[in-house]
Every structure is written in C-alpha cells, then in structure tokens.
Amino acid sequence: MTATIIDGKKVAAEVRSRLATNVASFTQRTGRTPGLATILVGEDPASEVYVANKRKAATAAGIADFHQHLPATATAEDIAAVIDALAQNDDVSGILLQLPLPSGLDSSRLIDRIPASKDVDGLTTMSAGLLARGEPGLRPCTPTGIITLLDSANVPIAGALAVVIGRSQLVGAPVAQLLLHRNATVVIAHSRTAELASLTKQADIVVAAAGIPALVTAEHVKPGAAIIDVGIHRTDAGLVGDVLFDEVVAVAGWITPVPGGVGPMTIATLLENTLRAAEAISAASDL
Ligand code: NAP
C-alpha cells in the first residue's frame, strides 16, 4: 500500500486564490480593505523571512500591510504602545506579534494585549479560552490548516481515533481541541507518555508535532491511517519532519510531506483569519 500524499502547497494555493476573491468582494461590499499588522522586534533572520513571507502573501491577496519593525532594544512598554495603537486603528483587522521576541521580553503578556477580535494568530488567552469552550473565535493558524488539509483529502474525522503527539499552545493543544470539536476521539501524547507506539498504532489520525526528527516510524502506524507531519527540521539532506516519510508512506493511507505539507497552510490560514476578523469587525460596526 502507498499512501495518498496530501499536497499542502496545492491546497494552500487553492485557499489563497479563493481568499483573494473573497477579499475583493468584501472590499467591494463594504468599501473597507482588510488590514494585517505584523510586528517584528529585533533582527532575527528566520523571523525576518517569516514576516516577509506573510506580508507578501497578504499583499497578494489584497490585504493592506501595516507592518511595524521595532529595534531589538525595544522595551515591553514600547511594544505594548504599538499593539495598543494598532488595536485602536479601524483600518487594522489583524495583529500578529512575531515570535520569538528578544530575550527578556514576556511574550505571553504582550500577546495578551492583542484584542481577541484582532488575534489572527489565535494565541491570546482569550482566543484559547474561546477554543476550549467551543465558542466562535479566531483559531491558531497551523492547527486550523491541519484540519483544512484533512478535509481536503476527505479524511473522516468524526468518530476517528486521533493521537496528537505534542501539547504546545502553538500546535498540539489547539489541534487536539479542533479535532475534538469535529467529534474525533482524541488522545494527547507528550514527552512523558509511555508506550507511544502502542497508542499511535491504534490511531486513525496521527498528528506529529513533537519537534523530534523521524520520531514516527512504520512501527507507529496503523495501515491506512492519516499521518500529519508538523515537524520542521533543517538537516544536511534538506528539510525533514517528525515522521520517517520513506517508511511510513508504505503503510499509511494519507500522509503530508515535509516540505510542502502543513507548512504552506499556516500562512494561508493567517490570511483567512485576517478576512474573518475584518468581516466580524465590519459586522459589529454596522450594528
Ligand atoms: P514544542 O513547543 O517544543 O512542543 C513539543 C511537544 O512535543 C511538547 O508538548 C513535548 O512534550 C512533546 N514531545 C517532546 N518529545 C516527545 C516525545 N518523545 N514523545 C511525545 N511527545 C514529545 O514544539 P511546537 O512549537 O509545538 O512545534 C512542534 C514541531 O512543529 C517543531 O518541529 C516545529 O518546528 C514545528 N512547527 C511547524 C509549523 C508549520 O507551520 N509547519 C508551525 C509550528 C511548529 P512536553 O509538553 O511534555 O514537553
């Protein structure tokens, strides 16, 4: 058996193309343009690339760019003042504080300054609470992108046994909640989990988000299962994930590659969240 490869690049391109159309019709209907404010603090080269890619994708989708670049010497008060100004700005629909921040800054406190209505990364305590309670809100981008990928391949979620490897606030915990809301039976594994393989071997869906290269091998996988690889690791041989692709592809029913699987979905979902935020803000101001 060879798994169906879930092509994240293709799905992300479809999402972005549909989104550009939806942004255009929103702008035509309301006379407003969705706006995304990315905040970069310092000169971390990887963060600069991530932010540049997000801005480029947003501009291509017709979303206005409100980028703010602060020096590495910026204080928590400086960053808070920028967030507060963007929160007050009616032209800004979404605010994203690029992580990691330079050392010494409390990222959780600063993220929590972003109003939930503009929290397009879905990482504030308020957004996490809304997700936990199953109430409407903006959801974290990578986990939402994972659900979009599963749906794109028609992987059954309701009633499936899903094992999520990892419990971070960025990926593991929210993707587990999203799967639960879609009526999967969810098990969350972490670094203290005993007998990981015996759990994953029973799963219909495995989301591997441990940050350990080749953690998931053929021995971990039930034949026909859907394997979503969130891991990203730079090696001499190129990018690899948390899943030993060459082995697992022969056992699984579906699998996401690295690169070209989950990665492209993160930005596509950020753009979707920005339009969703613009729509909600516009609807609220029309009341
Ligand atoms: P993280 O904050 O380091 O969390 C890793 C999680 O994995 C923790 O909950 C940890 O458990 C668990 N874990 C560690 N070793 C394990 C083991 N042997 N067995 C089972 N669980 C184990 O990482 P993250 O931010 O969630 O990211 C995970 C991976 O996804 C990284 O490779 C990251 O680069 C990648 N990522 C990709 C995207 C994308 O767009 N494709 C986005 C975000 C992240 P404890 O809680 O017990 O420590």
Coordinates of C-alpha atoms and ligand atoms in Angstrom, one line a residue:
M1 CA 0.0 0.0 0.0
T2 CA 1.2 3.5 -0.8
A3 CA -0.3 6.5 1.0
T4 CA -2.1 9.3 -0.8
I5 CA 0.2 12.4 -0.5
I6 CA -1.7 15.4 0.8
D7 CA -0.3 18.2 -1.2
G8 CA -0.2 21.2 1.2
K9 CA 1.2 23.5 -1.5
K10 CA -1.7 22.8 -3.8
V11 CA -4.4 23.1 -1.0
A12 CA -2.8 26.4 0.3
A13 CA -2.7 27.8 -3.3
E14 CA -6.5 27.0 -3.6
V15 CA -7.2 28.6 -0.2
R16 CA -5.2 31.7 -1.2
S17 CA -6.9 32.0 -4.5
R18 CA -10.4 31.7 -3.0
L19 CA -9.4 34.1 -0.3
A20 CA -8.3 36.8 -2.8
T21 CA -11.7 36.6 -4.5
N22 CA -13.4 36.8 -1.1
V23 CA -11.2 39.8 0.0
A24 CA -12.2 41.6 -3.3
S25 CA -15.9 41.0 -2.8
F26 CA -15.6 42.1 0.9
T27 CA -13.9 45.3 -0.2
Q28 CA -16.5 46.0 -2.9
R29 CA -19.4 45.3 -0.5
T30 CA -18.1 47.3 2.5
G31 CA -15.7 49.9 1.0
R32 CA -13.2 48.6 3.5
T33 CA -9.9 46.7 3.0
P34 CA -8.8 44.0 5.4
G35 CA -5.5 45.1 7.1
L36 CA -2.8 42.9 8.6
A37 CA -0.3 44.4 11.1
T38 CA 2.8 42.2 11.6
I39 CA 5.1 43.3 14.4
L40 CA 8.7 42.3 14.2
V41 CA 11.1 43.1 17.1
G42 CA 14.8 42.8 16.5
E43 CA 16.8 41.3 13.6
D44 CA 16.3 37.6 13.9
P45 CA 17.0 36.4 10.3
A46 CA 14.5 33.5 10.4
S47 CA 11.7 35.8 11.8
E48 CA 12.5 38.4 9.1
V49 CA 11.9 35.8 6.4
Y50 CA 8.7 34.5 8.1
V51 CA 7.3 38.0 8.4
A52 CA 8.4 39.0 4.8
N53 CA 6.5 35.9 3.5
K54 CA 3.4 36.7 5.5
R55 CA 3.4 40.3 4.2
K56 CA 4.0 39.2 0.6
A57 CA 1.1 36.7 0.8
A58 CA -1.2 39.2 2.4
T59 CA -0.5 41.9 -0.2
A60 CA -1.0 39.4 -3.0
A61 CA -4.5 38.6 -1.5
G62 CA -5.5 42.3 -1.5
I63 CA -4.9 42.7 2.3
A64 CA -3.4 46.1 3.4
D65 CA 0.0 46.0 5.0
F66 CA 0.6 47.7 8.4
H67 CA 4.0 46.2 9.2
Q68 CA 5.8 47.6 12.3
H69 CA 9.5 46.9 12.8
L70 CA 10.9 47.7 16.3
P71 CA 14.6 47.6 17.3
A72 CA 15.9 44.7 19.5
T73 CA 16.3 47.4 22.2
A74 CA 12.5 48.0 22.3
T75 CA 11.1 47.7 25.8
A76 CA 7.8 45.8 26.7
E77 CA 6.2 49.3 27.1
D78 CA 7.3 50.3 23.5
I79 CA 5.8 47.1 22.1
A80 CA 2.7 47.4 24.2
A81 CA 2.2 51.0 22.9
V82 CA 2.5 49.8 19.2
I83 CA 0.0 47.0 19.9
D84 CA -2.4 49.4 21.6
A85 CA -2.2 51.9 18.7
L86 CA -2.9 49.1 16.2
A87 CA -5.8 47.8 18.3
Q88 CA -7.4 51.3 18.1
N89 CA -6.8 51.6 14.3
D90 CA -10.0 50.8 12.5
D91 CA -8.1 50.0 9.3
V92 CA -6.2 47.2 11.0
S93 CA -8.2 43.9 11.1
G94 CA -5.5 41.6 12.4
I95 CA -2.4 42.0 14.6
L96 CA 0.4 39.4 14.7
L97 CA 3.4 39.7 17.1
Q98 CA 6.2 37.6 15.5
L99 CA 7.8 35.2 18.0
P100 CA 10.3 34.6 19.4
L101 CA 10.8 38.0 21.0
P102 CA 14.3 39.1 22.0
S103 CA 15.2 37.5 25.4
G104 CA 14.0 39.3 28.5
L105 CA 10.6 40.2 27.0
D106 CA 7.5 38.3 28.3
S107 CA 5.8 37.2 25.0
S108 CA 2.7 35.8 26.7
R109 CA 1.8 39.2 28.4
L110 CA 2.4 41.1 25.2
I111 CA 0.4 38.7 23.1
D112 CA -2.5 39.1 25.6
R113 CA -2.6 42.8 24.8
I114 CA -3.9 42.0 21.3
P115 CA -7.7 42.2 21.4
A116 CA -9.3 38.8 20.7
S117 CA -11.2 40.4 17.7
K118 CA -7.8 41.1 16.0
D119 CA -5.9 38.0 17.2
V120 CA -5.3 36.4 13.8
D121 CA -2.6 34.1 15.2
G122 CA -5.2 32.8 17.7
L123 CA -2.6 32.7 20.5
T124 CA -4.1 35.0 23.2
T125 CA -5.5 33.5 26.4
M126 CA -8.9 34.8 25.3
S127 CA -8.8 33.0 22.0
A128 CA -7.5 29.8 23.7
G129 CA -10.4 30.0 26.1
L130 CA -13.0 30.5 23.3
L131 CA -11.5 27.5 21.5
A132 CA -11.6 25.4 24.7
R133 CA -15.2 26.3 25.2
G134 CA -16.1 25.7 21.5
E135 CA -17.2 29.3 21.2
P136 CA -16.7 31.4 18.0
G137 CA -13.3 33.0 17.7
L138 CA -10.1 33.2 15.8
R139 CA -8.2 29.8 15.9
P140 CA -4.4 29.2 15.7
C141 CA -3.2 29.0 12.1
T142 CA -1.2 25.8 11.9
P143 CA -3.8 23.7 13.7
T144 CA -6.6 25.1 11.6
G145 CA -4.5 24.5 8.5
I146 CA -4.2 20.8 9.6
I147 CA -8.0 20.5 9.7
T148 CA -8.2 22.1 6.2
L149 CA -5.7 19.5 4.9
L150 CA -7.6 16.6 6.4
D151 CA -10.9 17.9 4.9
S152 CA -9.2 18.5 1.5
A153 CA -8.4 14.8 1.4
N154 CA -11.8 13.7 2.8
V155 CA -10.2 12.0 5.8
P156 CA -13.1 11.1 8.1
I157 CA -12.7 12.9 11.4
A158 CA -15.9 12.3 13.3
G159 CA -15.6 9.1 15.2
A160 CA -11.9 8.7 14.3
L161 CA -9.3 7.9 17.0
A162 CA -6.8 10.8 16.7
V163 CA -3.5 10.8 18.5
V164 CA -1.8 14.2 18.7
I165 CA 1.9 14.0 19.6
G166 CA 2.7 17.2 21.4
R167 CA 0.8 19.5 23.7
S168 CA 2.2 23.0 22.9
Q169 CA -0.1 26.0 22.9
L170 CA 1.0 26.7 19.3
V171 CA 0.2 23.3 17.8
G172 CA -0.6 20.2 19.9
A173 CA -3.2 21.6 22.4
P174 CA -5.2 23.6 19.8
V175 CA -5.2 20.9 17.2
A176 CA -6.4 18.4 19.8
Q177 CA -9.3 20.8 20.6
L178 CA -10.2 21.3 17.0
L179 CA -10.3 17.5 16.4
L180 CA -12.4 17.1 19.5
H181 CA -14.9 19.7 18.2
R182 CA -15.1 17.7 15.0
N183 CA -16.0 14.7 17.1
A184 CA -12.8 12.8 16.9
T185 CA -11.8 10.8 20.0
V186 CA -8.6 12.5 20.9
V187 CA -5.5 11.3 22.8
I188 CA -2.7 13.8 23.5
A189 CA 0.8 12.3 23.8
H190 CA 3.8 14.2 25.2
S191 CA 7.3 13.7 26.4
R192 CA 6.2 11.7 29.5
T193 CA 3.9 9.4 27.5
A194 CA 4.7 5.7 28.0
E195 CA 4.4 3.4 25.0
L196 CA 3.8 6.0 22.3
A197 CA 3.9 3.4 19.5
S198 CA 1.2 1.3 21.1
L199 CA -1.1 4.4 21.2
T200 CA -0.4 5.7 17.7
K201 CA -0.7 2.1 16.3
Q202 CA -4.4 2.2 17.1
A203 CA -5.0 5.7 15.7
D204 CA -6.9 6.6 12.5
I205 CA -5.3 10.0 12.5
V206 CA -1.8 10.9 13.9
V207 CA -0.7 14.5 14.2
A208 CA 3.1 14.5 14.8
A209 CA 4.1 17.8 16.5
A210 CA 6.9 16.8 18.9
G211 CA 9.8 18.5 17.2
I212 CA 11.8 15.3 17.0
P213 CA 13.0 14.2 13.6
A214 CA 11.8 10.7 12.5
L215 CA 10.0 10.1 15.8
V216 CA 7.1 8.3 13.9
T217 CA 8.2 5.2 12.0
A218 CA 6.3 2.5 10.2
E219 CA 6.0 0.7 13.6
H220 CA 3.9 3.6 15.0
V221 CA 1.3 3.5 12.2
K222 CA -1.9 1.5 11.6
P223 CA -2.3 0.6 8.0
G224 CA -4.5 3.1 6.2
A225 CA -4.1 5.9 8.9
A226 CA -3.8 9.6 8.1
I227 CA -0.4 10.9 9.2
I228 CA 0.0 14.7 9.5
D229 CA 3.6 15.7 10.0
V230 CA 4.0 19.1 11.6
G231 CA 7.7 18.9 12.4
I232 CA 10.3 21.0 10.5
H233 CA 14.0 20.2 10.9
R234 CA 16.8 21.6 8.8
T235 CA 19.3 18.8 8.0
D236 CA 22.2 18.5 5.6
A237 CA 19.8 16.5 3.4
G238 CA 17.2 19.3 3.4
L239 CA 14.0 19.8 5.4
V240 CA 12.6 16.7 7.3
G241 CA 9.7 16.3 9.6
D242 CA 8.8 14.3 12.7
V243 CA 7.7 11.3 10.5
L244 CA 10.1 8.9 8.7
F245 CA 8.4 9.6 5.4
D246 CA 10.0 6.9 3.3
E247 CA 8.9 4.1 5.7
V248 CA 5.5 5.5 6.7
V249 CA 4.3 6.3 3.2
A250 CA 4.2 2.5 2.6
V251 CA 1.9 1.9 5.5
A252 CA -0.3 5.0 5.9
G253 CA -3.5 5.8 3.9
W254 CA -2.7 9.5 3.7
I255 CA 0.5 11.4 4.6
T256 CA 1.7 15.0 4.4
P257 CA 5.2 15.6 3.1
V258 CA 7.9 17.9 4.6
P259 CA 8.3 20.3 3.0
G260 CA 5.1 21.0 1.1
G261 CA 2.6 19.7 3.7
V262 CA 1.5 21.5 6.8
G263 CA 4.0 24.4 6.3
P264 CA 2.2 26.2 3.4
M265 CA -1.1 26.0 5.3
T266 CA 0.0 28.3 8.1
I267 CA 0.2 31.5 6.1
A268 CA -2.9 30.6 4.1
T269 CA -4.9 30.3 7.3
L270 CA -3.4 33.6 8.6
L271 CA -4.9 35.3 5.6
E272 CA -8.3 33.6 6.1
N273 CA -8.2 34.7 9.8
T274 CA -7.5 38.3 8.7
L275 CA -10.5 38.3 6.4
R276 CA -12.6 36.7 9.1
A277 CA -11.5 39.3 11.6
A278 CA -12.3 42.1 9.1
E279 CA -15.8 40.7 8.5
A280 CA -16.6 40.4 12.2
I281 CA -15.3 44.0 12.9
S282 CA -17.3 45.3 10.0
A283 CA -20.4 43.5 11.1
A284 CA -20.0 44.8 14.7
S285 CA -19.5 48.4 13.5
D286 CA -22.7 48.2 11.3
L287 CA -24.8 47.3 14.3
Ligands
NAP1 P1 7.3 22.5 21.3 O1 6.7 23.7 21.9 O2 8.7 22.2 21.5 O3 6.4 21.3 21.8 C1 6.8 19.9 21.5 C2 5.8 19.0 22.2 O4 6.2 17.7 21.9 C3 5.8 19.1 23.7 O5 4.4 19.1 24.2 C4 6.5 17.9 24.2 O6 6.1 17.3 25.4 C5 6.2 16.9 23.1 N1 7.3 15.9 23.0 C6 8.6 16.1 23.0 N2 9.3 14.9 22.9 C7 8.3 13.9 22.8 C8 8.3 12.5 22.7 N3 9.5 11.8 22.6 N4 7.1 11.9 22.5 C9 6.0 12.5 22.6 N5 5.9 13.9 22.7 C10 7.1 14.6 22.8 O7 7.1 22.5 19.7 P2 5.9 23.1 18.8 O8 6.1 24.6 18.8 O9 4.6 22.5 19.2 O10 6.4 22.6 17.4 C11 6.5 21.2 17.1 C12 7.2 21.0 15.8 O11 6.3 21.6 14.8 C13 8.5 21.7 15.6 O12 9.3 20.9 14.8 C14 8.2 23.0 14.9 O13 9.3 23.5 14.2 C15 7.1 22.5 14.0 N6 6.1 23.6 13.6 C16 5.8 23.7 12.4 C17 4.8 24.6 11.9 C18 4.4 24.7 10.5 O14 3.9 25.7 10.0 N7 4.6 23.6 9.8 C19 4.3 25.5 12.9 C20 4.7 25.4 14.2 C21 5.6 24.4 14.6 P3 6.1 18.1 26.8 O15 5.0 19.1 26.8 O16 6.0 17.0 27.8 O17 7.5 18.8 26.9

